[in-house]
């Protein structure tokens, strides 16, 4: 159950993300409703890893529109090519941004956000359907182990979204 989602922060990052993926798969496998599943995944990630902001934006009528998230109030719509999220969508690739102030066009939903990872969410034809956005209030808080782990979670999210 959600209240037993536990991440041992003393383990390696790779192991923490592997443990998260196992628990999130178990948590969501018997539920078909994507809003319920993705909402719970965001709660697990926010409280398990202590991210500042974690959530999804989904493509609707040529814009990214805010979906289930945990953290401070966020911008509701982002255009293709705008900010880190819109650029990740346009380029169809993960963006790891150690200092958001150096990213051209970064959209500051909260001035407390300092570093960020954005991973595209894709359907089975590899088309982008949205993005998974993870923010930290610390500079340079994400490395390539976070990127790999978050990409694995994005794969699970993609499956939940297109179900
Ligand atoms: N910083 C993002 C916008 C989304 S919020 O951080 C939640 C961007 O530049 O796309």
PDB file of C-alpha atoms and ligand atoms in Angstrom:
ATOM      1  CA  UNK A   1       0.000   0.000   0.000  1.00  0.00           C
ATOM      2  CA  UNK A   2       0.993   3.627  -0.463  1.00  0.00           C
ATOM      3  CA  UNK A   3       1.672   4.161   3.228  1.00  0.00           C
ATOM      4  CA  UNK A   4       4.330   1.475   3.130  1.00  0.00           C
ATOM      5  CA  UNK A   5       6.318   3.049   0.269  1.00  0.00           C
ATOM      6  CA  UNK A   6       9.804   3.289   1.747  1.00  0.00           C
ATOM      7  CA  UNK A   7      13.070   4.339   0.168  1.00  0.00           C
ATOM      8  CA  UNK A   8      16.253   3.642   2.129  1.00  0.00           C
ATOM      9  CA  UNK A   9      18.280   6.778   1.375  1.00  0.00           C
ATOM     10  CA  UNK A  10      21.474   5.113   2.635  1.00  0.00           C
ATOM     11  CA  UNK A  11      21.471   2.722  -0.346  1.00  0.00           C
ATOM     12  CA  UNK A  12      23.033   3.560  -3.723  1.00  0.00           C
ATOM     13  CA  UNK A  13      20.866   5.747  -5.952  1.00  0.00           C
ATOM     14  CA  UNK A  14      20.553   2.926  -8.473  1.00  0.00           C
ATOM     15  CA  UNK A  15      19.201   0.666  -5.710  1.00  0.00           C
ATOM     16  CA  UNK A  16      16.837   3.358  -4.416  1.00  0.00           C
ATOM     17  CA  UNK A  17      15.300   3.763  -7.874  1.00  0.00           C
ATOM     18  CA  UNK A  18      15.149  -0.011  -8.403  1.00  0.00           C
ATOM     19  CA  UNK A  19      13.317  -0.348  -5.046  1.00  0.00           C
ATOM     20  CA  UNK A  20      10.982   2.497  -6.029  1.00  0.00           C
ATOM     21  CA  UNK A  21      10.142   0.873  -9.348  1.00  0.00           C
ATOM     22  CA  UNK A  22       9.318  -2.456  -7.704  1.00  0.00           C
ATOM     23  CA  UNK A  23       7.029  -0.799  -5.162  1.00  0.00           C
ATOM     24  CA  UNK A  24       5.361   1.501  -7.706  1.00  0.00           C
ATOM     25  CA  UNK A  25       4.667  -1.401 -10.046  1.00  0.00           C
ATOM     26  CA  UNK A  26       3.049  -3.310  -7.174  1.00  0.00           C
ATOM     27  CA  UNK A  27       1.083  -0.234  -6.076  1.00  0.00           C
ATOM     28  CA  UNK A  28      -0.422   0.387  -9.528  1.00  0.00           C
ATOM     29  CA  UNK A  29      -0.802  -3.062 -11.074  1.00  0.00           C
ATOM     30  CA  UNK A  30      -4.363  -3.774  -9.890  1.00  0.00           C
ATOM     31  CA  UNK A  31      -5.803  -0.312 -10.644  1.00  0.00           C
ATOM     32  CA  UNK A  32      -6.823   0.755 -14.159  1.00  0.00           C
ATOM     33  CA  UNK A  33      -7.548   4.448 -13.561  1.00  0.00           C
ATOM     34  CA  UNK A  34      -4.563   6.541 -14.697  1.00  0.00           C
ATOM     35  CA  UNK A  35      -5.370   9.594 -12.561  1.00  0.00           C
ATOM     36  CA  UNK A  36      -5.492   7.443  -9.428  1.00  0.00           C
ATOM     37  CA  UNK A  37      -2.270   5.641 -10.313  1.00  0.00           C
ATOM     38  CA  UNK A  38      -0.218   8.638 -11.437  1.00  0.00           C
ATOM     39  CA  UNK A  39      -1.388  10.679  -8.430  1.00  0.00           C
ATOM     40  CA  UNK A  40      -0.208   7.972  -6.057  1.00  0.00           C
ATOM     41  CA  UNK A  41       3.113   7.616  -7.892  1.00  0.00           C
ATOM     42  CA  UNK A  42       3.737  11.357  -7.415  1.00  0.00           C
ATOM     43  CA  UNK A  43       2.927  11.149  -3.692  1.00  0.00           C
ATOM     44  CA  UNK A  44       5.338   8.210  -3.298  1.00  0.00           C
ATOM     45  CA  UNK A  45       8.136  10.053  -5.113  1.00  0.00           C
ATOM     46  CA  UNK A  46       7.618  13.347  -3.266  1.00  0.00           C
ATOM     47  CA  UNK A  47       7.630  11.760   0.180  1.00  0.00           C
ATOM     48  CA  UNK A  48       9.985   8.856  -0.563  1.00  0.00           C
ATOM     49  CA  UNK A  49      12.748  10.922  -2.179  1.00  0.00           C
ATOM     50  CA  UNK A  50      11.967  14.388  -0.799  1.00  0.00           C
ATOM     51  CA  UNK A  51      11.779  16.053  -4.207  1.00  0.00           C
ATOM     52  CA  UNK A  52      10.733  19.722  -4.143  1.00  0.00           C
ATOM     53  CA  UNK A  53       8.256  19.269  -6.996  1.00  0.00           C
ATOM     54  CA  UNK A  54       7.370  16.192  -9.013  1.00  0.00           C
ATOM     55  CA  UNK A  55       4.643  15.809 -11.594  1.00  0.00           C
ATOM     56  CA  UNK A  56       3.546  15.279 -15.169  1.00  0.00           C
ATOM     57  CA  UNK A  57       2.461  17.561 -17.971  1.00  0.00           C
ATOM     58  CA  UNK A  58       0.386  15.971 -20.736  1.00  0.00           C
ATOM     59  CA  UNK A  59       0.025  17.108 -24.353  1.00  0.00           C
ATOM     60  CA  UNK A  60      -3.477  18.405 -25.038  1.00  0.00           C
ATOM     61  CA  UNK A  61      -4.309  20.425 -28.158  1.00  0.00           C
ATOM     62  CA  UNK A  62      -0.650  21.187 -28.910  1.00  0.00           C
ATOM     63  CA  UNK A  63       0.266  22.355 -25.416  1.00  0.00           C
ATOM     64  CA  UNK A  64       1.542  20.729 -22.252  1.00  0.00           C
ATOM     65  CA  UNK A  65      -1.166  20.838 -19.592  1.00  0.00           C
ATOM     66  CA  UNK A  66      -0.471  20.202 -15.908  1.00  0.00           C
ATOM     67  CA  UNK A  67      -1.419  16.741 -14.650  1.00  0.00           C
ATOM     68  CA  UNK A  68      -1.073  14.968 -11.280  1.00  0.00           C
ATOM     69  CA  UNK A  69       1.766  16.446  -9.191  1.00  0.00           C
ATOM     70  CA  UNK A  70       3.047  16.975  -5.662  1.00  0.00           C
ATOM     71  CA  UNK A  71       4.603  20.248  -4.550  1.00  0.00           C
ATOM     72  CA  UNK A  72       3.883  23.969  -4.832  1.00  0.00           C
ATOM     73  CA  UNK A  73       1.305  25.376  -7.266  1.00  0.00           C
ATOM     74  CA  UNK A  74       2.670  25.167 -10.817  1.00  0.00           C
ATOM     75  CA  UNK A  75       2.163  26.758 -14.235  1.00  0.00           C
ATOM     76  CA  UNK A  76      -0.799  25.078 -15.921  1.00  0.00           C
ATOM     77  CA  UNK A  77       0.161  25.327 -19.615  1.00  0.00           C
ATOM     78  CA  UNK A  78       3.518  25.234 -21.418  1.00  0.00           C
ATOM     79  CA  UNK A  79       3.997  25.611 -25.177  1.00  0.00           C
ATOM     80  CA  UNK A  80       6.200  23.341 -27.293  1.00  0.00           C
ATOM     81  CA  UNK A  81       9.800  24.546 -27.221  1.00  0.00           C
ATOM     82  CA  UNK A  82       9.259  26.737 -24.124  1.00  0.00           C
ATOM     83  CA  UNK A  83      11.115  26.172 -20.861  1.00  0.00           C
ATOM     84  CA  UNK A  84      12.766  22.903 -19.911  1.00  0.00           C
ATOM     85  CA  UNK A  85       9.525  20.945 -20.283  1.00  0.00           C
ATOM     86  CA  UNK A  86       8.621  22.305 -23.719  1.00  0.00           C
ATOM     87  CA  UNK A  87      12.194  21.790 -24.925  1.00  0.00           C
ATOM     88  CA  UNK A  88      12.291  18.188 -23.679  1.00  0.00           C
ATOM     89  CA  UNK A  89       9.058  17.589 -25.611  1.00  0.00           C
ATOM     90  CA  UNK A  90      10.368  19.288 -28.777  1.00  0.00           C
ATOM     91  CA  UNK A  91      13.690  17.432 -28.713  1.00  0.00           C
ATOM     92  CA  UNK A  92      12.171  14.153 -27.484  1.00  0.00           C
ATOM     93  CA  UNK A  93      14.982  13.702 -24.984  1.00  0.00           C
ATOM     94  CA  UNK A  94      15.719  13.875 -21.274  1.00  0.00           C
ATOM     95  CA  UNK A  95      17.099  17.217 -20.064  1.00  0.00           C
ATOM     96  CA  UNK A  96      19.194  17.355 -16.892  1.00  0.00           C
ATOM     97  CA  UNK A  97      19.586  20.983 -15.813  1.00  0.00           C
ATOM     98  CA  UNK A  98      22.059  21.536 -12.914  1.00  0.00           C
ATOM     99  CA  UNK A  99      21.236  25.251 -12.614  1.00  0.00           C
ATOM    100  CA  UNK A 100      17.875  26.361 -13.971  1.00  0.00           C
ATOM    101  CA  UNK A 101      18.990  30.009 -14.121  1.00  0.00           C
ATOM    102  CA  UNK A 102      21.438  29.108 -16.891  1.00  0.00           C
ATOM    103  CA  UNK A 103      18.778  27.375 -19.045  1.00  0.00           C
ATOM    104  CA  UNK A 104      17.548  29.771 -21.744  1.00  0.00           C
ATOM    105  CA  UNK A 105      13.809  30.334 -21.324  1.00  0.00           C
ATOM    106  CA  UNK A 106      13.482  28.357 -18.107  1.00  0.00           C
ATOM    107  CA  UNK A 107       9.971  28.818 -16.702  1.00  0.00           C
ATOM    108  CA  UNK A 108      10.188  29.610 -13.000  1.00  0.00           C
ATOM    109  CA  UNK A 109       6.938  28.279 -11.561  1.00  0.00           C
ATOM    110  CA  UNK A 110       8.661  28.655  -8.185  1.00  0.00           C
ATOM    111  CA  UNK A 111      11.774  30.730  -7.520  1.00  0.00           C
ATOM    112  CA  UNK A 112      12.831  28.036  -5.025  1.00  0.00           C
ATOM    113  CA  UNK A 113      13.441  25.514  -7.806  1.00  0.00           C
ATOM    114  CA  UNK A 114      17.188  25.375  -8.570  1.00  0.00           C
ATOM    115  CA  UNK A 115      17.856  22.196 -10.573  1.00  0.00           C
ATOM    116  CA  UNK A 116      15.604  20.016 -12.666  1.00  0.00           C
ATOM    117  CA  UNK A 117      15.235  16.835 -14.707  1.00  0.00           C
ATOM    118  CA  UNK A 118      12.584  16.494 -17.424  1.00  0.00           C
ATOM    119  CA  UNK A 119      11.926  13.132 -19.099  1.00  0.00           C
ATOM    120  CA  UNK A 120       9.621  12.700 -22.113  1.00  0.00           C
ATOM    121  CA  UNK A 121       6.688  10.311 -21.723  1.00  0.00           C
ATOM    122  CA  UNK A 122       6.152   8.268 -24.887  1.00  0.00           C
ATOM    123  CA  UNK A 123       3.534   5.980 -26.343  1.00  0.00           C
ATOM    124  CA  UNK A 124       4.414   2.610 -27.848  1.00  0.00           C
ATOM    125  CA  UNK A 125       5.188   4.283 -31.194  1.00  0.00           C
ATOM    126  CA  UNK A 126       7.764   6.485 -29.440  1.00  0.00           C
ATOM    127  CA  UNK A 127       5.612   9.605 -29.850  1.00  0.00           C
ATOM    128  CA  UNK A 128       5.841  12.061 -26.975  1.00  0.00           C
ATOM    129  CA  UNK A 129       2.574  12.228 -24.992  1.00  0.00           C
ATOM    130  CA  UNK A 130       3.817  14.446 -22.159  1.00  0.00           C
ATOM    131  CA  UNK A 131       6.742  15.022 -19.811  1.00  0.00           C
ATOM    132  CA  UNK A 132       7.736  13.958 -16.309  1.00  0.00           C
ATOM    133  CA  UNK A 133       9.257  16.905 -14.396  1.00  0.00           C
ATOM    134  CA  UNK A 134      11.302  16.620 -11.195  1.00  0.00           C
ATOM    135  CA  UNK A 135      12.604  19.744  -9.415  1.00  0.00           C
ATOM    136  CA  UNK A 136      14.979  20.292  -6.503  1.00  0.00           C
ATOM    137  CA  UNK A 137      15.492  23.365  -4.331  1.00  0.00           C
ATOM    138  CA  UNK A 138      19.248  22.590  -4.400  1.00  0.00           C
ATOM    139  CA  UNK A 139      21.648  23.379  -7.221  1.00  0.00           C
ATOM    140  CA  UNK A 140      23.164  20.439  -9.092  1.00  0.00           C
ATOM    141  CA  UNK A 141      21.033  17.931  -7.186  1.00  0.00           C
ATOM    142  CA  UNK A 142      20.668  15.353  -9.987  1.00  0.00           C
ATOM    143  CA  UNK A 143      23.275  13.139 -11.650  1.00  0.00           C
ATOM    144  CA  UNK A 144      23.190  10.464 -14.328  1.00  0.00           C
ATOM    145  CA  UNK A 145      22.059   7.840 -11.781  1.00  0.00           C
ATOM    146  CA  UNK A 146      19.010  10.018 -11.088  1.00  0.00           C
ATOM    147  CA  UNK A 147      18.496  10.413 -14.815  1.00  0.00           C
ATOM    148  CA  UNK A 148      18.535   6.636 -15.401  1.00  0.00           C
ATOM    149  CA  UNK A 149      16.261   5.958 -12.424  1.00  0.00           C
ATOM    150  CA  UNK A 150      13.806   8.674 -13.403  1.00  0.00           C
ATOM    151  CA  UNK A 151      13.762   7.437 -17.011  1.00  0.00           C
ATOM    152  CA  UNK A 152      12.795   3.985 -15.720  1.00  0.00           C
ATOM    153  CA  UNK A 153       9.974   5.531 -13.680  1.00  0.00           C
ATOM    154  CA  UNK A 154       8.931   7.552 -16.755  1.00  0.00           C
ATOM    155  CA  UNK A 155       8.600   4.272 -18.639  1.00  0.00           C
ATOM    156  CA  UNK A 156       6.189   3.007 -15.976  1.00  0.00           C
ATOM    157  CA  UNK A 157       4.278   6.326 -16.082  1.00  0.00           C
ATOM    158  CA  UNK A 158       3.984   6.083 -19.870  1.00  0.00           C
ATOM    159  CA  UNK A 159       2.436   2.628 -19.530  1.00  0.00           C
ATOM    160  CA  UNK A 160      -0.016   3.899 -16.902  1.00  0.00           C
ATOM    161  CA  UNK A 161      -1.000   6.864 -19.075  1.00  0.00           C
ATOM    162  CA  UNK A 162      -1.711   4.988 -22.295  1.00  0.00           C
ATOM    163  CA  UNK A 163      -3.502   2.129 -20.589  1.00  0.00           C
TER     164      UNK A 163
HETATM  165  N1  LIG B   1      10.516  24.750 -14.815  1.00  0.00           N
HETATM  166  C1  LIG B   1       9.705  24.130 -15.833  1.00  0.00           C
HETATM  167  C2  LIG B   1       8.258  24.478 -15.652  1.00  0.00           C
HETATM  168  C3  LIG B   1       7.507  23.522 -14.811  1.00  0.00           C
HETATM  169  S1  LIG B   1       7.710  23.733 -13.182  1.00  0.00           S
HETATM  170  O1  LIG B   1       9.078  23.728 -12.782  1.00  0.00           O
HETATM  171  C4  LIG B   1       6.791  22.753 -12.256  1.00  0.00           C
HETATM  172  C5  LIG B   1      10.180  24.521 -17.212  1.00  0.00           C
HETATM  173  O2  LIG B   1      11.049  25.367 -17.366  1.00  0.00           O
HETATM  174  O3  LIG B   1       9.677  23.946 -18.159  1.00  0.00           O
END
